Short mmCIF file of C-alpha atoms in Angstrom, two decimals:
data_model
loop_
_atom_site.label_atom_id
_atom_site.label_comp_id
_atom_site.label_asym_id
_atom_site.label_seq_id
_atom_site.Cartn_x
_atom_site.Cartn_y
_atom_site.Cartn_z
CA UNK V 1 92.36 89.12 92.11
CA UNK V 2 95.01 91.93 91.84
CA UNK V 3 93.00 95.49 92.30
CA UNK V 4 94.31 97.78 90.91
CA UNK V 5 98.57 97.69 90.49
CA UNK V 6 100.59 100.89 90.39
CA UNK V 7 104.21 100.53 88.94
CA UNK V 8 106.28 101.87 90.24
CA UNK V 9 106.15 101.97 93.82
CA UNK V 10 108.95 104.41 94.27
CA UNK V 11 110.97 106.45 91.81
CA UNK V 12 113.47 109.67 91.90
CA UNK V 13 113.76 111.90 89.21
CA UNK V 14 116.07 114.65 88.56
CA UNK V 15 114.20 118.31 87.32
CA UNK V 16 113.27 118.20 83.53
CA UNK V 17 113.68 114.37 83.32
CA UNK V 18 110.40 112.93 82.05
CA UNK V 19 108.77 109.50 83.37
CA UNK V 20 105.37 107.18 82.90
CA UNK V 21 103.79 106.38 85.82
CA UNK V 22 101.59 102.67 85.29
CA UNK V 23 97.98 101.73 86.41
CA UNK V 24 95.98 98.73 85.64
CA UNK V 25 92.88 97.50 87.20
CA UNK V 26 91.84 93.71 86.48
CA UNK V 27 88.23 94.31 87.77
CA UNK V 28 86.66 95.80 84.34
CA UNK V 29 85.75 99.02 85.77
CA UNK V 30 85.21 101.83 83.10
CA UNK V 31 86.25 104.86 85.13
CA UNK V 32 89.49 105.31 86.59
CA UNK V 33 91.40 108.12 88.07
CA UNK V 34 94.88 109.89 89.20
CA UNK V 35 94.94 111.61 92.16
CA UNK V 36 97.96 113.34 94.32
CA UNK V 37 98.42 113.36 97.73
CA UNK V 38 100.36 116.15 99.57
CA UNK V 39 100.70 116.81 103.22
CA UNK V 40 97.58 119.62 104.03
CA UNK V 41 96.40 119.61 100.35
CA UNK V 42 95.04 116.34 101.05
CA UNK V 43 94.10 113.84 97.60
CA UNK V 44 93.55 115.92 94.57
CA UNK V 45 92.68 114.55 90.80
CA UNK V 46 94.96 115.00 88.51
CA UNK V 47 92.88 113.86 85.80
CA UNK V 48 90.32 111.04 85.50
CA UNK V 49 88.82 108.76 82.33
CA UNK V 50 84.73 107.94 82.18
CA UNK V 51 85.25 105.43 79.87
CA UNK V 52 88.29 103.92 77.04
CA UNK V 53 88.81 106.49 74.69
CA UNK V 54 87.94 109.45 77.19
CA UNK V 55 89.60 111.41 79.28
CA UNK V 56 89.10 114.26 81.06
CA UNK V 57 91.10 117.21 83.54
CA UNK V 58 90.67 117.34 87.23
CA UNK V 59 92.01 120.03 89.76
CA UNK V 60 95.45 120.15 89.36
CA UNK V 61 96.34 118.76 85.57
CA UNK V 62 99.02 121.10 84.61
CA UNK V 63 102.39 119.67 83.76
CA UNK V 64 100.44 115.95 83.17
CA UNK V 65 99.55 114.16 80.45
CA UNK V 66 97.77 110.96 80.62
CA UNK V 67 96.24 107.92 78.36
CA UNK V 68 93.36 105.54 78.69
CA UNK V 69 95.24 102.45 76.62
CA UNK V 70 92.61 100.67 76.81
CA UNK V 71 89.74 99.45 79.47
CA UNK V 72 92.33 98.35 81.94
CA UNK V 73 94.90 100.46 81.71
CA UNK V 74 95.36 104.02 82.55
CA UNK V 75 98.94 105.86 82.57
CA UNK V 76 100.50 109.25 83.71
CA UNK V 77 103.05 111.01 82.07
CA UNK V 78 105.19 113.66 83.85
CA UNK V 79 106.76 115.37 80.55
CA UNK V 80 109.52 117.27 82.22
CA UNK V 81 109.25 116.96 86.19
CA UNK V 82 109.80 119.53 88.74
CA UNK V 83 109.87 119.48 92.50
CA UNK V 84 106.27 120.71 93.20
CA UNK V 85 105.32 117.23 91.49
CA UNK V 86 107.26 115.56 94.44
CA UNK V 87 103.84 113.30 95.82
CA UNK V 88 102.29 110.35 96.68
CA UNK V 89 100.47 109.17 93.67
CA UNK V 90 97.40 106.87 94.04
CA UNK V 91 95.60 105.05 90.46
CA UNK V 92 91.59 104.46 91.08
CA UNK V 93 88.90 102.54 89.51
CA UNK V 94 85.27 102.44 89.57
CA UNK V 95 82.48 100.32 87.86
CA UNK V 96 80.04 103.45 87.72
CA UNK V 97 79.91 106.32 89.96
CA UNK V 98 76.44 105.27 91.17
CA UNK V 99 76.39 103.47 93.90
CA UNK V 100 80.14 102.52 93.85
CA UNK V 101 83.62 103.00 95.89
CA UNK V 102 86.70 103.50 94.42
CA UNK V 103 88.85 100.99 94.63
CA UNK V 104 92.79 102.40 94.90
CA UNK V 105 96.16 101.12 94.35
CA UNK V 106 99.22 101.29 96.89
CA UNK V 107 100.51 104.32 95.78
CA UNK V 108 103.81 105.62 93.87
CA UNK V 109 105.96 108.20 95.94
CA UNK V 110 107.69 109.64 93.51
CA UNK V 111 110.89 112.68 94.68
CA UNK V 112 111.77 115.39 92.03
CA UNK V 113 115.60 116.69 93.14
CA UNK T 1 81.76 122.76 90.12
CA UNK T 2 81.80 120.65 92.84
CA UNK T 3 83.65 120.95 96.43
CA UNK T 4 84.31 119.61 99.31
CA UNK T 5 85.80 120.98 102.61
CA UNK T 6 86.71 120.02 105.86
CA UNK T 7 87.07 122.41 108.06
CA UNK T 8 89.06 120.96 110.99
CA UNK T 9 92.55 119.63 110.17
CA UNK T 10 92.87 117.49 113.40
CA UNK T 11 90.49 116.34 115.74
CA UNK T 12 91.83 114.80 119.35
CA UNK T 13 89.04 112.74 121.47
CA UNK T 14 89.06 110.51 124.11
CA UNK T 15 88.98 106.84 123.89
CA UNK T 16 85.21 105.58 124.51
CA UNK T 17 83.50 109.19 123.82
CA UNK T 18 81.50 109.93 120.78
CA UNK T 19 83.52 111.68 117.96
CA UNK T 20 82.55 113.85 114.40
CA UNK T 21 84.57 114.81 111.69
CA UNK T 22 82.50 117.51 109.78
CA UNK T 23 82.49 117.72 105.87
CA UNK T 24 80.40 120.45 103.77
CA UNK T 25 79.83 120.09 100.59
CA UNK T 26 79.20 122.27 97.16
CA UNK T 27 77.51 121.03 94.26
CA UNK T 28 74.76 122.11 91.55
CA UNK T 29 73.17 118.90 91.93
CA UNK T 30 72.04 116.00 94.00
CA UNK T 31 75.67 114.62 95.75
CA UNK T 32 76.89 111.42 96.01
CA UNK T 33 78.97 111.12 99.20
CA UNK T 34 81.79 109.36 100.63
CA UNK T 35 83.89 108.97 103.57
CA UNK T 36 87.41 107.25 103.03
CA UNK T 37 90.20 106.43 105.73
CA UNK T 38 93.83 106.46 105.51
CA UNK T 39 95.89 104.50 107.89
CA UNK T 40 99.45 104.91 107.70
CA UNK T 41 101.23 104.05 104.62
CA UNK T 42 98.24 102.46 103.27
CA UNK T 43 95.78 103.25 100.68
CA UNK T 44 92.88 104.67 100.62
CA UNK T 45 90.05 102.12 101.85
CA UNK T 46 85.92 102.93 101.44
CA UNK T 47 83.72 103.43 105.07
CA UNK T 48 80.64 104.46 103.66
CA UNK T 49 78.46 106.20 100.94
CA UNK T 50 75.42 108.86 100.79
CA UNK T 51 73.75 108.01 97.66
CA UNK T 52 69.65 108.51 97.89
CA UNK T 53 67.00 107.41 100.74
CA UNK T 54 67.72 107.23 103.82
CA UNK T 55 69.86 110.11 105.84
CA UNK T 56 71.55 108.27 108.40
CA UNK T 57 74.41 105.99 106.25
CA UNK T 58 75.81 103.21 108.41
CA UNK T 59 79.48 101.93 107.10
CA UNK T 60 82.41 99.58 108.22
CA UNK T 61 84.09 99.90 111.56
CA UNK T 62 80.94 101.08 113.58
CA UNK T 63 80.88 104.59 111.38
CA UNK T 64 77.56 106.29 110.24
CA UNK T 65 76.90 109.71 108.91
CA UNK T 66 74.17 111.85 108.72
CA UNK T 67 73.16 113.34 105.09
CA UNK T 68 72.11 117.16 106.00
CA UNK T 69 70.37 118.61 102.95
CA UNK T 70 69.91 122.05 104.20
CA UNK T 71 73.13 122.42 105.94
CA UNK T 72 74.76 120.54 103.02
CA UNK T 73 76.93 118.92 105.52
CA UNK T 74 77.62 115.21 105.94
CA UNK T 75 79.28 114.22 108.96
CA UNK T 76 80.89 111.25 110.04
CA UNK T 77 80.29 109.67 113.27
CA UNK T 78 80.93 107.34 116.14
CA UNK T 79 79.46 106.35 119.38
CA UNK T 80 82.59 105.32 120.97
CA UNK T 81 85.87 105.53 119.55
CA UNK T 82 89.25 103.10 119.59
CA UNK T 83 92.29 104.00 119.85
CA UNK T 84 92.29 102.04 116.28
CA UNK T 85 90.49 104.90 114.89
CA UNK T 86 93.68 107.23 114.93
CA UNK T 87 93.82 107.74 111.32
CA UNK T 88 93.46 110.05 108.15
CA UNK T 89 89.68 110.44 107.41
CA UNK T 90 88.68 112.01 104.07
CA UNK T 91 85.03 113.20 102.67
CA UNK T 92 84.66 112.76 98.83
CA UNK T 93 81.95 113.93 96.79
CA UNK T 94 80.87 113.91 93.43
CA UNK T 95 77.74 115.00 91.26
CA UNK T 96 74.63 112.81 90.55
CA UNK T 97 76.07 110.16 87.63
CA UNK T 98 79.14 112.26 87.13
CA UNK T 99 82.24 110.52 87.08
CA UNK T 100 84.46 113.28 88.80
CA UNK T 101 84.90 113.03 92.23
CA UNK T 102 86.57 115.25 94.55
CA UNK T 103 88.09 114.65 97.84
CA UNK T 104 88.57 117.16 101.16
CA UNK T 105 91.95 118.26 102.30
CA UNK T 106 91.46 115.63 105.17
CA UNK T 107 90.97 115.53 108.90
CA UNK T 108 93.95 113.20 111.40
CA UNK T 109 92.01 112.17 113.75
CA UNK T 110 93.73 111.30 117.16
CA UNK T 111 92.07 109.02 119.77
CA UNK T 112 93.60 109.63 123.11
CA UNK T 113 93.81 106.21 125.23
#
């Protein structure tokens, strides 16, 4: 039983160059999420889908785009990257909110020169 | 709109005394809570959950937390703390059968041996 895998686990990108970051969960939860993580600014969603089909915006979703594949799979697209989106970035799942942790991935720490 | 904050950034006690890391909390609705802990370069990984009945929550790793209504606080807690506390502790919260959930900034805390 995998969790949830992020790919890739690290990655440096030059400003303006564009990337996907990958998330799949093998547990058939229906929610799953993006957050960053940034020294003081602790973990903050990015954006975050109920359900296949759905997606929704979080705190911080400027400069992301993102797609719900299908029930397992959840991506994040950096369209042209810039150094404020240097970050740790952590995939999530959940069965339902109620009454249910989110289960996390290792991470992606991703550098924007 | 939901929030969540934290107010203290570190907190430094002695191994074997009782320690709190304080979380407040914002929502127009009945919370569901959560405290998560970060060791280093790890994930995220799930300590306990406030989400009806009872105010006291008891979790993994000795940890409980009090559900404060009126103070709309949730604290976590420990009798007597290990140096294998020392870690990154954050409080999440997110409205009654929403699916968004939003985490503090985070609290290090340091247990002196």
């Amino acid at each position: 039983n995998a969790g949830v895998t992020q790919t890739p686990k690290f990655q440096v990108l030059k400003t303006g160059q564009s990337m996907t970051l990958q998330c799949a969960q093998d547990m058939n939860h229906n929610s799953m999420y993006w957050y960053r993580q940034d020294p003081g600014m602790g973990l903050r969603l990015i954006y975050y889908s109920a359900s296949e089909g759905t997606t929704d915006k979080g705190e911080v979703p400027n400069g992301y785009n993102v797609s719900r594949l299908n029930k397992r799979e959840f991506s994040l697209r950096l369209e042209s990257a810039a150094p404020s989106q240097t970050s740790v970035y952590f995939c999530a799942s959940i069965p339902t909110v109620y009454n249910s942790p989110l289960h996390f991935g290792n991470g992606t720490r991703l550098t924007v020169t | 709109a939901q929030s969540v904050a934290q107010p203290e950034d570190q907190v430094n006690v002695a191994e074997g005394n009782p320690l709190t890391v304080k979380c407040t909390y914002s929502v127009s609705g009945n919370p569901y809570l959560f405290w998560y802990v970060q060791y280093p370069n790890r994930g995220l990984q799930f300590l306990l959950k406030y989400i009806t009945g009872d105010n006291l929550v008891k979790g993994s790793y000795g940890f409980e937390a009090e559900f404060n209504k009126s103070q709309t606080s949730f604290h976590l807690k420990k009798p007597s703390a290990l140096v294998s506390d020392s870690a990154l502790y954050f409080c999440a919260v997110s409205l009654n059968r929403d699916d968004k959930i939003i985490f503090g900034k985070g609290t290090r805390l340091h247990i002196l041996p």
